[in-house]
Coordinates of C-alpha atoms in Angstrom, one line a residue:
M875 CA 108.0 -30.9 194.9
S876 CA 104.7 -30.3 196.6
T877 CA 103.0 -27.0 197.2
P878 CA 102.3 -26.1 200.9
T879 CA 98.7 -27.0 201.0
L880 CA 96.7 -29.3 203.2
G881 CA 95.2 -31.2 200.3
A882 CA 97.0 -34.5 200.9
A883 CA 95.2 -35.4 204.0
E884 CA 92.8 -34.1 206.6
V885 CA 94.8 -32.6 209.4
H886 CA 93.7 -33.3 213.0
P887 CA 95.8 -31.1 215.2
G888 CA 94.0 -32.1 218.4
A889 CA 93.9 -30.3 221.7
G890 CA 97.3 -28.8 222.6
S891 CA 98.8 -29.4 219.2
H892 CA 99.6 -27.0 216.4
V893 CA 100.6 -27.2 212.7
L894 CA 103.6 -25.6 211.0
T895 CA 103.7 -25.4 207.2
G896 CA 106.5 -25.5 204.7
V897 CA 107.4 -27.0 201.3
G898 CA 107.3 -30.8 201.0
V899 CA 109.6 -33.0 199.1
G900 CA 108.0 -36.4 198.4
R901 CA 104.6 -37.8 199.3
R902 CA 105.1 -39.9 202.4
A903 CA 103.9 -39.2 206.0
V904 CA 105.4 -40.4 209.2
V905 CA 105.0 -39.9 213.0
G906 CA 107.9 -39.9 215.4
P907 CA 109.8 -38.0 218.1
V908 CA 112.0 -35.0 217.2
A909 CA 115.8 -35.1 217.2
Q910 CA 117.1 -31.6 217.1
V911 CA 120.5 -31.2 215.4
R912 CA 123.2 -29.7 217.6
P913 CA 123.9 -26.1 216.6
A914 CA 127.3 -24.7 215.9
P915 CA 129.4 -24.0 218.9
A916 CA 128.3 -20.8 220.6
V917 CA 131.7 -19.4 221.4
A918 CA 133.2 -15.9 221.4
A919 CA 135.5 -14.8 218.6
D920 CA 138.4 -14.6 221.1
T921 CA 137.9 -18.0 222.7
P922 CA 141.4 -19.6 223.0
V923 CA 142.6 -23.1 222.5
L924 CA 143.2 -24.7 225.9
V925 CA 145.9 -27.1 226.9
D926 CA 145.5 -28.6 230.4
G927 CA 143.0 -25.8 231.1
V928 CA 145.2 -22.9 230.2
P929 CA 145.4 -20.9 226.9
A930 CA 147.8 -22.6 224.5
D931 CA 150.9 -20.9 223.1
A932 CA 151.2 -20.0 219.4
A933 CA 152.7 -23.2 218.3
A934 CA 150.2 -25.4 220.1
T935 CA 147.3 -23.2 218.7
R936 CA 148.6 -23.6 215.2
A937 CA 148.9 -27.4 215.7
A938 CA 145.4 -27.6 217.0
V939 CA 144.0 -25.8 213.9
E940 CA 146.0 -28.1 211.6
R941 CA 144.7 -31.2 213.4
A942 CA 141.2 -29.9 213.2
F943 CA 141.2 -29.4 209.4
T944 CA 142.9 -32.7 208.9
G945 CA 140.6 -34.6 211.2
V946 CA 137.4 -33.1 209.7
A947 CA 138.6 -33.9 206.1
E948 CA 139.5 -37.4 207.0
G949 CA 136.3 -38.0 208.9
L950 CA 134.2 -36.9 205.9
R951 CA 136.3 -39.0 203.5
A952 CA 135.7 -42.0 205.7
Q953 CA 132.0 -41.4 205.6
A954 CA 132.2 -41.0 201.8
A955 CA 134.0 -44.3 201.5
G956 CA 131.0 -46.1 203.0
A957 CA 128.4 -44.2 201.0
T958 CA 127.1 -44.5 197.4
G959 CA 125.5 -42.3 194.8
T960 CA 124.7 -38.7 195.5
V961 CA 125.4 -39.2 199.2
K962 CA 129.0 -40.2 198.3
D963 CA 129.3 -37.3 196.0
V964 CA 128.2 -34.8 198.6
L965 CA 130.4 -36.2 201.3
S966 CA 133.4 -36.3 199.0
A967 CA 132.9 -32.7 197.9
T968 CA 132.6 -31.5 201.5
A969 CA 135.7 -33.4 202.4
Q970 CA 137.5 -31.7 199.5
M971 CA 136.3 -28.3 200.9
A972 CA 137.7 -29.2 204.4
A973 CA 141.0 -30.2 202.8
D974 CA 141.1 -27.1 200.5
N975 CA 144.7 -25.7 200.8
A976 CA 143.6 -22.1 200.2
L977 CA 141.0 -22.3 203.0
R978 CA 143.5 -23.9 205.5
T979 CA 146.4 -21.7 204.5
Q980 CA 144.5 -18.4 204.9
V981 CA 143.2 -19.5 208.3
L982 CA 146.7 -20.5 209.5
A983 CA 148.1 -17.2 208.2
K984 CA 145.7 -15.3 210.4
V985 CA 146.4 -17.5 213.4
D986 CA 150.2 -17.0 212.8
G987 CA 149.5 -13.3 212.8
G988 CA 148.0 -13.5 216.3
A989 CA 144.3 -13.8 215.5
P990 CA 142.2 -16.1 217.8
V991 CA 141.2 -19.3 216.2
V992 CA 137.4 -18.6 216.0
A993 CA 138.0 -15.1 214.6
A994 CA 140.5 -16.4 212.0
V995 CA 138.2 -19.2 210.8
D996 CA 135.1 -16.9 210.7
A997 CA 136.9 -14.2 208.7
V998 CA 138.2 -16.6 206.0
V999 CA 134.9 -18.6 205.8
D1000 CA 132.9 -15.4 205.5
Q1001 CA 135.2 -14.3 202.7
F1002 CA 134.8 -17.6 200.8
A1003 CA 131.0 -17.6 201.4
T1004 CA 130.7 -14.1 200.0
M1005 CA 132.5 -15.2 196.8
F1006 CA 130.3 -18.3 196.5
E1007 CA 127.1 -16.4 197.0
A1008 CA 128.1 -13.8 194.4
A1009 CA 128.9 -16.7 191.9
G1010 CA 125.4 -18.1 192.4
G1011 CA 124.1 -21.5 191.2
Y1012 CA 126.0 -24.5 192.4
L1013 CA 128.6 -22.5 194.3
A1014 CA 125.9 -20.6 196.2
E1015 CA 124.4 -24.0 197.3
R1016 CA 127.9 -24.9 198.7
V1017 CA 127.8 -22.1 201.3
T1018 CA 125.9 -24.5 203.6
D1019 CA 128.7 -27.1 203.2
L1020 CA 131.3 -24.4 203.8
R1021 CA 129.7 -23.3 207.1
S1022 CA 129.3 -26.9 208.1
V1023 CA 133.1 -27.3 207.7
R1024 CA 133.6 -24.1 209.7
D1025 CA 131.5 -25.4 212.6
R1026 CA 133.3 -28.8 212.6
V1027 CA 136.8 -27.2 212.5
V1028 CA 136.0 -24.7 215.3
A1029 CA 134.6 -27.5 217.5
A1030 CA 137.5 -29.8 216.8
A1031 CA 140.1 -27.1 217.4
L1032 CA 138.5 -26.0 220.7
G1033 CA 137.9 -29.6 221.9
L1034 CA 134.1 -29.2 221.9
P1035 CA 131.4 -31.7 220.9
A1036 CA 131.0 -31.8 217.1
P1037 CA 127.8 -30.1 215.8
G1038 CA 125.3 -32.1 213.8
V1039 CA 122.8 -34.9 214.3
P1040 CA 122.9 -36.5 217.7
A1041 CA 123.2 -40.3 218.1
L1042 CA 119.7 -41.7 217.4
S1043 CA 118.5 -44.4 219.7
E1044 CA 115.1 -44.8 218.1
P1045 CA 113.4 -43.9 214.8
S1046 CA 113.2 -40.1 214.8
V1047 CA 112.3 -37.0 212.8
V1048 CA 115.6 -35.0 212.3
V1049 CA 114.9 -31.2 212.7
A1050 CA 117.5 -28.5 211.9
R1051 CA 117.7 -24.9 210.9
D1052 CA 119.6 -25.8 207.8
L1053 CA 120.9 -29.3 207.7
A1054 CA 124.2 -29.5 205.8
P1055 CA 124.3 -32.1 203.0
A1056 CA 127.3 -33.7 204.7
D1057 CA 125.2 -34.2 207.8
T1058 CA 122.3 -35.5 205.8
A1059 CA 124.5 -38.0 204.1
A1060 CA 125.9 -39.3 207.4
L1061 CA 122.5 -40.0 208.9
D1062 CA 121.8 -43.4 210.6
L1063 CA 119.1 -44.4 208.1
A1064 CA 117.8 -47.2 210.4
N1065 CA 116.7 -44.5 212.8
V1066 CA 115.6 -41.6 210.6
L1067 CA 112.0 -41.2 209.7
A1068 CA 112.0 -37.8 208.1
I1069 CA 114.0 -34.5 207.7
V1070 CA 112.7 -31.1 208.5
T1071 CA 114.6 -27.8 208.1
E1072 CA 113.7 -24.1 208.6
L1073 CA 115.8 -23.0 205.7
G1074 CA 116.8 -24.6 202.4
G1075 CA 114.9 -25.2 199.2
P1076 CA 113.1 -28.1 197.5
T1077 CA 115.9 -28.6 194.9
G1078 CA 118.8 -28.2 197.2
H1079 CA 121.3 -30.9 198.1
T1080 CA 119.6 -31.9 201.3
A1081 CA 116.2 -32.3 199.7
I1082 CA 117.8 -34.3 196.8
I1083 CA 119.5 -36.7 199.1
A1084 CA 116.4 -37.1 201.2
G1085 CA 114.5 -38.1 198.0
Q1086 CA 117.3 -40.5 197.1
L1087 CA 117.1 -42.1 200.5
G1088 CA 113.3 -42.3 200.3
L1089 CA 112.8 -40.0 203.3
P1090 CA 109.9 -37.5 203.5
C1091 CA 111.3 -34.0 203.8
L1092 CA 110.0 -30.6 204.6
V1093 CA 112.0 -27.4 204.0
R1094 CA 111.3 -23.8 204.9
V1095 CA 109.3 -24.7 208.0
T1096 CA 109.4 -21.5 210.1
G1097 CA 109.5 -22.4 213.8
A1098 CA 110.7 -26.0 213.4
G1099 CA 113.7 -25.3 215.5
D1100 CA 111.5 -24.3 218.5
V1101 CA 109.9 -27.8 218.6
P1102 CA 111.3 -29.5 221.7
A1103 CA 113.6 -32.5 221.3
G1104 CA 111.5 -35.6 222.0
A1105 CA 108.2 -34.0 221.1
L1106 CA 106.0 -36.3 219.0
V1107 CA 105.3 -34.9 215.5
A1108 CA 103.6 -35.9 212.3
V1109 CA 105.4 -35.0 209.1
D1110 CA 103.3 -34.9 205.9
A1111 CA 105.5 -34.2 202.8
A1112 CA 102.6 -34.3 200.4
A1113 CA 100.7 -31.6 202.4
G1114 CA 103.9 -29.7 203.5
T1115 CA 102.9 -29.8 207.2
L1116 CA 104.5 -30.6 210.5
T1117 CA 101.9 -31.3 213.2
V1118 CA 103.2 -31.1 216.8
E1119 CA 101.6 -33.6 219.2
P1120 CA 99.2 -35.0 216.6
D1121 CA 96.0 -36.6 217.9
E1122 CA 95.0 -40.2 217.4
A1123 CA 93.0 -39.5 214.3
L1124 CA 96.0 -38.1 212.4
R1125 CA 98.3 -40.8 213.7
A1126 CA 95.8 -43.4 212.4
D1127 CA 95.7 -41.7 209.1
V1128 CA 99.4 -41.8 208.7
E1129 CA 99.4 -45.5 209.5
R1130 CA 96.7 -46.1 206.8
R1131 CA 98.8 -44.2 204.3
A1132 CA 101.9 -46.3 205.1
A1133 CA 99.9 -49.5 204.5
R1134 CA 98.5 -48.0 201.3
D1135 CA 102.0 -47.2 200.1
A1136 CA 103.2 -50.7 200.8
E1137 CA 100.3 -52.1 198.7
L1138 CA 101.1 -49.8 195.8
A1139 CA 104.7 -50.7 195.9
A1140 CA 103.8 -54.4 195.4
D1141 CA 102.4 -53.6 192.0
T1142 CA 105.3 -53.9 189.5
A1143 CA 103.5 -54.0 186.2
A1144 CA 104.7 -51.9 183.3
G1145 CA 103.4 -48.4 183.1
A1146 CA 100.3 -47.9 181.0
T1147 CA 97.0 -46.1 180.9
A1148 CA 93.7 -47.9 181.6
D1149 CA 93.2 -48.5 177.9
G1150 CA 96.7 -49.9 177.4
H1151 CA 98.7 -46.9 176.1
A1152 CA 102.3 -47.6 177.2
V1153 CA 104.2 -45.0 179.3
A1154 CA 107.6 -46.1 180.4
L1155 CA 108.3 -45.6 184.1
L1156 CA 112.0 -45.1 184.7
A1157 CA 114.4 -44.2 187.5
N1158 CA 116.9 -41.4 187.9
I1159 CA 120.4 -42.5 189.1
G1160 CA 123.9 -41.1 189.6
T1161 CA 126.2 -44.1 189.9
A1162 CA 126.5 -47.8 189.0
E1163 CA 125.6 -48.6 192.6
D1164 CA 122.3 -46.7 192.1
A1165 CA 121.6 -48.7 189.0
E1166 CA 122.1 -52.0 190.9
R1167 CA 119.9 -50.7 193.7
V1168 CA 116.9 -49.8 191.5
A1169 CA 117.2 -52.8 189.2
G1170 CA 114.2 -55.2 189.6
P1171 CA 110.5 -55.4 189.1
G1172 CA 108.6 -52.1 188.8
V1173 CA 111.5 -50.2 187.2
E1174 CA 111.5 -50.3 183.5
G1175 CA 115.0 -48.8 183.1
V1176 CA 116.8 -45.5 183.7
G1177 CA 115.6 -42.2 182.3
L1178 CA 118.5 -40.1 183.7
F1179 CA 122.0 -41.3 184.5
R1180 CA 123.8 -38.2 185.9
T1181 CA 127.4 -39.1 184.8
E1182 CA 128.9 -35.9 186.4
V1183 CA 129.2 -37.7 189.7
L1184 CA 132.2 -39.5 188.2
F1185 CA 133.8 -36.1 187.3
L1186 CA 132.9 -33.9 190.3
E1187 CA 134.7 -36.3 192.7
A1188 CA 137.9 -36.4 190.6
T1189 CA 141.0 -34.1 190.8
T1190 CA 141.9 -35.2 187.2
A1191 CA 139.7 -36.1 184.3
P1192 CA 138.5 -39.8 184.5
T1193 CA 140.1 -41.9 181.9
Q1194 CA 138.2 -43.6 179.1
A1195 CA 138.8 -47.0 180.7
D1196 CA 137.5 -45.8 184.1
Q1197 CA 134.4 -44.3 182.6
A1198 CA 133.8 -47.3 180.3
A1199 CA 133.9 -49.6 183.4
A1200 CA 131.3 -47.6 185.2
Y1201 CA 129.0 -47.3 182.2
T1202 CA 129.3 -51.0 181.4
R1203 CA 128.4 -51.9 185.0
V1204 CA 125.2 -49.8 184.7
L1205 CA 124.2 -51.4 181.4
R1206 CA 124.8 -54.9 182.8
A1207 CA 122.7 -54.1 185.9
L1208 CA 119.7 -53.3 183.7
P1209 CA 119.9 -55.8 180.8
E1210 CA 117.6 -55.3 177.9
Q1211 CA 116.2 -52.1 179.6
K1212 CA 116.3 -48.5 178.5
V1213 CA 119.2 -46.6 180.0
V1214 CA 119.4 -42.9 179.2
V1215 CA 122.8 -41.4 179.9
R1216 CA 123.3 -37.7 180.2
T1217 CA 126.8 -36.6 179.2
L1218 CA 128.8 -34.4 181.6
D1219 CA 126.6 -31.6 183.0
A1220 CA 129.2 -29.5 184.7
G1221 CA 131.0 -26.2 184.1
A1222 CA 130.7 -22.8 185.6
D1223 CA 128.1 -23.6 188.2
K1224 CA 129.6 -27.1 188.9
P1225 CA 133.3 -26.4 188.8
L1226 CA 135.7 -29.2 187.8
A1227 CA 139.1 -29.4 189.5
F1228 CA 140.7 -30.2 186.1
A1229 CA 138.7 -27.8 183.9
T1230 CA 138.3 -24.6 185.8
Q1231 CA 136.4 -21.9 183.9
P1232 CA 137.2 -18.2 184.1
D1233 CA 135.1 -16.3 186.7
E1234 CA 131.6 -15.6 185.5
E1235 CA 129.1 -13.1 186.8
N1236 CA 126.2 -15.4 186.1
P1237 CA 127.3 -19.1 186.1
A1238 CA 123.8 -20.4 185.4
L1239 CA 124.0 -18.8 182.0
G1240 CA 127.7 -19.6 181.4
V1241 CA 129.9 -22.4 180.1
R1242 CA 128.1 -25.5 181.4
G1243 CA 126.8 -28.8 180.0
Y1244 CA 127.4 -29.2 176.3
R1245 CA 129.0 -25.8 176.1
L1246 CA 132.1 -27.2 177.7
V1247 CA 133.0 -28.5 174.2
R1248 CA 133.9 -24.9 173.4
T1249 CA 136.8 -24.9 175.9
N1250 CA 137.5 -28.6 176.7
P1251 CA 136.3 -30.7 173.8
E1252 CA 138.4 -33.7 174.9
L1253 CA 136.1 -34.2 177.9
L1254 CA 133.1 -34.9 175.7
D1255 CA 135.1 -36.9 173.1
T1256 CA 136.6 -39.2 175.8
Q1257 CA 133.2 -39.7 177.4
L1258 CA 131.6 -40.6 174.1
A1259 CA 134.4 -43.0 173.3
A1260 CA 133.8 -44.6 176.8
L1261 CA 130.1 -44.9 176.2
A1262 CA 130.7 -46.6 172.8
Q1263 CA 133.1 -48.9 174.5
A1264 CA 130.6 -49.8 177.2
Q1265 CA 127.9 -50.3 174.5
A1266 CA 130.2 -52.9 172.8
E1267 CA 131.3 -54.6 176.1
A1268 CA 127.8 -54.9 177.6
G1269 CA 126.1 -55.7 174.3
A1270 CA 123.4 -53.1 175.1
T1271 CA 122.6 -49.7 173.5
P1272 CA 122.5 -46.8 175.8
W1273 CA 120.5 -43.7 174.9
V1274 CA 123.0 -40.9 175.1
M1275 CA 121.9 -37.2 175.5
A1276 CA 123.7 -33.9 175.9
P1277 CA 122.6 -31.2 178.5
M1278 CA 122.1 -27.5 177.9
I1279 CA 121.4 -27.6 174.2
A1280 CA 120.0 -24.3 173.0
T1281 CA 119.9 -24.5 169.2
P1282 CA 119.4 -27.0 166.4
A1283 CA 123.0 -26.4 165.4
E1284 CA 124.3 -27.5 168.8
A1285 CA 122.1 -30.6 168.6
R1286 CA 123.5 -31.4 165.1
E1287 CA 127.1 -30.9 166.4
F1288 CA 126.5 -33.2 169.3
A1289 CA 124.8 -35.9 167.2
T1290 CA 127.7 -35.8 164.7
R1291 CA 130.3 -36.2 167.4
A1292 CA 128.3 -39.0 169.2
R1293 CA 127.7 -41.0 166.1
A1294 CA 131.2 -40.6 164.9
A1295 CA 132.3 -42.1 168.2
G1296 CA 130.0 -45.1 167.7
V1297 CA 127.1 -44.2 169.9
A1298 CA 123.9 -45.7 168.3
T1299 CA 121.1 -43.7 169.9
V1300 CA 121.6 -40.0 170.3
G1301 CA 119.4 -37.3 172.0
V1302 CA 119.5 -34.0 173.8
M1303 CA 118.0 -32.4 176.9
V1304 CA 115.4 -29.7 176.5
E1305 CA 115.9 -27.4 179.6
V1306 CA 116.4 -24.1 177.8
P1307 CA 113.2 -22.4 176.6
A1308 CA 114.9 -21.8 173.2
A1309 CA 115.2 -25.5 172.7
A1310 CA 111.5 -26.1 173.6
L1311 CA 110.4 -23.4 171.1
R1312 CA 112.5 -25.0 168.4
A1313 CA 111.9 -28.6 169.4
R1314 CA 110.8 -29.7 165.9
D1315 CA 114.1 -28.5 164.4
I1316 CA 116.1 -30.1 167.2
L1317 CA 114.3 -33.4 166.8
A1318 CA 115.2 -33.4 163.1
E1319 CA 118.9 -33.8 164.2
V1320 CA 118.5 -36.5 167.0
D1321 CA 116.6 -39.6 167.9
F1322 CA 114.9 -38.4 171.0
V1323 CA 114.7 -35.5 173.6
S1324 CA 114.2 -35.5 177.3
L1325 CA 112.7 -32.5 179.3
G1326 CA 114.6 -31.4 182.4
T1327 CA 111.8 -29.5 184.0
N1328 CA 113.9 -28.2 187.0
D1329 CA 116.2 -26.1 184.8
L1330 CA 113.4 -25.4 182.2
A1331 CA 111.4 -23.8 185.0
Q1332 CA 114.5 -21.9 186.3
Y1333 CA 115.2 -20.4 182.9
A1334 CA 111.6 -19.8 181.9
M1335 CA 110.7 -18.1 185.2
A1336 CA 114.1 -16.3 185.7
T1337 CA 114.3 -17.9 189.1
D1338 CA 117.3 -19.5 190.7
R1339 CA 116.2 -23.1 191.5
L1340 CA 118.2 -23.0 194.7
R1341 CA 116.3 -20.1 196.1
G1342 CA 113.8 -21.7 198.4
E1343 CA 111.9 -18.5 199.1
L1344 CA 111.0 -18.4 195.3
A1345 CA 109.7 -21.9 195.3
D1346 CA 106.2 -20.7 194.1
L1347 CA 107.7 -19.4 190.9
L1348 CA 109.4 -22.8 190.3
D1349 CA 106.1 -24.7 190.8
V1350 CA 105.8 -27.4 188.2
W1351 CA 102.3 -26.2 187.5
Q1352 CA 103.3 -22.7 186.2
P1353 CA 101.4 -22.2 182.9
A1354 CA 104.4 -20.9 181.1
V1355 CA 106.5 -24.0 181.9
L1356 CA 103.5 -26.2 180.9
D1357 CA 103.3 -24.4 177.6
L1358 CA 107.0 -25.2 176.9
V1359 CA 106.5 -28.8 177.8
A1360 CA 103.5 -29.0 175.6
A1361 CA 105.3 -27.5 172.6
T1362 CA 108.1 -30.0 172.9
A1363 CA 105.7 -33.0 173.2
R1364 CA 103.7 -31.8 170.1
A1365 CA 106.9 -31.7 168.2
G1366 CA 107.8 -35.2 169.2
Q1367 CA 104.3 -36.5 168.2
D1368 CA 104.5 -34.7 164.8
V1369 CA 107.8 -36.3 163.9
G1370 CA 107.2 -39.6 165.6
K1371 CA 110.1 -39.4 168.1
P1372 CA 110.2 -40.1 171.8
V1373 CA 109.9 -37.2 174.3
G1374 CA 110.6 -38.0 177.9
V1375 CA 110.6 -36.1 181.2
C1376 CA 113.3 -36.6 183.8
G1377 CA 112.7 -33.6 186.0
E1378 CA 110.9 -33.4 189.3
S1379 CA 107.5 -32.9 187.7
A1380 CA 107.5 -36.6 186.6
S1381 CA 107.2 -37.7 190.2
D1382 CA 103.9 -35.9 190.9
P1383 CA 101.0 -38.3 190.2
L1384 CA 98.7 -35.5 189.1
M1385 CA 101.4 -33.9 186.8
A1386 CA 102.1 -37.4 185.4
L1387 CA 98.5 -37.4 184.1
V1388 CA 99.1 -34.1 182.4
L1389 CA 102.4 -35.2 180.9
V1390 CA 100.8 -38.4 179.5
G1391 CA 98.0 -36.3 178.0
L1392 CA 100.5 -34.0 176.4
G1393 CA 102.1 -36.9 174.6
I1394 CA 105.2 -37.6 176.8
T1395 CA 106.4 -41.1 176.2
S1396 CA 108.4 -41.8 179.4
L1397 CA 108.6 -40.5 182.9
S1398 CA 111.7 -40.7 185.0
M1399 CA 111.9 -40.0 188.7
S1400 CA 113.3 -41.2 192.1
A1401 CA 112.5 -44.9 192.5
G1402 CA 110.3 -44.2 195.5
A1403 CA 107.9 -42.1 193.5
L1404 CA 107.1 -44.8 190.8
A1405 CA 104.4 -46.7 192.6
A1406 CA 102.1 -43.7 193.0
V1407 CA 102.6 -42.5 189.5
R1408 CA 102.0 -46.0 188.1
F1409 CA 98.7 -46.2 190.0
A1410 CA 97.5 -42.7 188.8
V1411 CA 98.3 -43.4 185.2
R1412 CA 96.7 -46.9 185.2
H1413 CA 93.4 -45.5 186.4
H1414 CA 92.9 -43.1 183.5
T1415 CA 92.5 -43.7 179.8
L1416 CA 94.6 -41.8 177.3
E1417 CA 91.6 -39.7 176.3
Q1418 CA 91.0 -38.8 180.0
C1419 CA 94.7 -37.8 180.3
R1420 CA 94.3 -35.6 177.2
E1421 CA 91.3 -33.8 178.8
I1422 CA 93.2 -33.3 182.0
A1423 CA 96.2 -31.9 180.0
A1424 CA 93.9 -29.5 178.2
A1425 CA 92.4 -28.3 181.5
A1426 CA 95.9 -27.6 182.9
L1427 CA 96.9 -25.7 179.8
G1428 CA 93.8 -23.6 180.0
A1429 CA 94.5 -22.4 183.6
S1430 CA 95.9 -18.9 184.2
S1431 CA 97.9 -19.7 187.4
A1432 CA 99.8 -22.6 188.9
P1433 CA 97.2 -23.2 191.7
D1434 CA 94.3 -23.0 189.2
A1435 CA 96.1 -25.6 186.9
R1436 CA 96.5 -28.0 189.8
A1437 CA 92.9 -27.5 191.0
A1438 CA 91.5 -28.1 187.5
V1439 CA 93.5 -31.3 187.1
L1440 CA 92.4 -32.5 190.6
A1441 CA 88.8 -31.9 189.7
L1442 CA 89.1 -34.3 186.7
T1443 CA 91.1 -36.9 188.5
A1444 CA 89.4 -40.3 189.2
P1445 CA 88.0 -40.4 192.7
E1446 CA 89.7 -43.6 193.4
V1447 CA 93.1 -42.0 192.7
R1448 CA 92.3 -39.0 194.8
D1449 CA 91.2 -41.1 197.7
T1450 CA 94.0 -43.7 197.5
L1451 CA 96.8 -41.2 197.1
G1452 CA 95.3 -38.7 199.4
L1453 CA 95.3 -35.9 196.8

């Protein structure tokens, strides 16, 4: 995640052009015409379903609504079938929402009672949205998906054009008020240059998918919806800017950056500082397909395999055999490389169809991650058995870690279960401040730890990571968060055990220097971010990284920390990466 500054490149608005600012996701810059996403149908609540130009009777209206729900669900499932990774997950989840029996039944009940279609759909969707927003966390994020289903169903029932991204005839910048993840997942990637939204947050589903697809993305760009379709714009994710009608100087700068990025990507050497201190550069994945996609030169392994994708798509718990097959495939895609597997990170804020938790007032602080063992221990035991089976079948040793560990006792319990199942290398996530503060005691129980800086920042700053308007509090440069990272890294150095980072901070080249200086041993990120991080690390010695880390820790605010680091960064890195 980048802060909305203009530090990444000199902006040349030019005569007649103007600059809009937001929060950038990624570091790339592109120039292209705007493709505005079609809004939801603007129809009155009492708009009737028409048959041959006249209002339909009750039976025909009901049938139209049923066809609409079925058609939307089937269309989303078809898109999911052709997708992979997080994209497949989002499409499948949205299809499940469109097929949800409670949603459909309640709408049909209102229609049967005489309510117009639009009024019926709106009333039920608003009721569900209110419940989701009150639940917070993952369910709050799903409100965008829910309203996308609403718009699609209303359009289908009334025979109107479906809302969403128009057919793209040329490479374009897709602009929307709040692009639904299902729409993001269905994009024609051959013709998408970037994604820009007025709403959303840097850790929301749309931003995550954009990162996975390697697309520069801007969120919270006020006024983006007013940019005319077809207008030429420059999108700079690193600077967090959208420049309408950029001049030749800015367009040339974007071209130079693209050429520079291609040169950096050609370097596939192992991660290391200028004086040879090794720093493993790893990729984050969600599926076996992701592993096969990132495998190759320049990626030293996987630092975060989000196994919950296997579970969140399922209506029943995946079997040991099914899980083992997926895990074996990942290990075989990356032979003799490090693969860090996170056990199921689901629960109250990522509900499972087969392990529903009681309603919780604050799901982010509820039964999630490792805590599921309190209510559904068989889920973890089956997963650990499957991982041990994959370890034997692939002839490779995965590093297996549990999420949401808060105490040394929990770390001990997980390690005991994992080792009893046959898992050879056991670790835990540090994403709760309590775990960071007691990292030495936790490391006494396991072989390694990995910092999830997204959740660590959320819990340290008491800020929901899905609230885009609070992005400044979730800034990776917040001193309190850096202190927790530093405490964990020191503990790892003291006991001689690896401490990795697999949160968003690892993808920031400047923050990567801080993390290396703090003693972090591996950095895991989206594959597209590896080249810039590799370049930054290679152009500093370990001692320089330590000086940079000390400067960051000595700052009193997030902007001051970044500025202090930038001032100590090698000029070649600043110039090459446009920092």
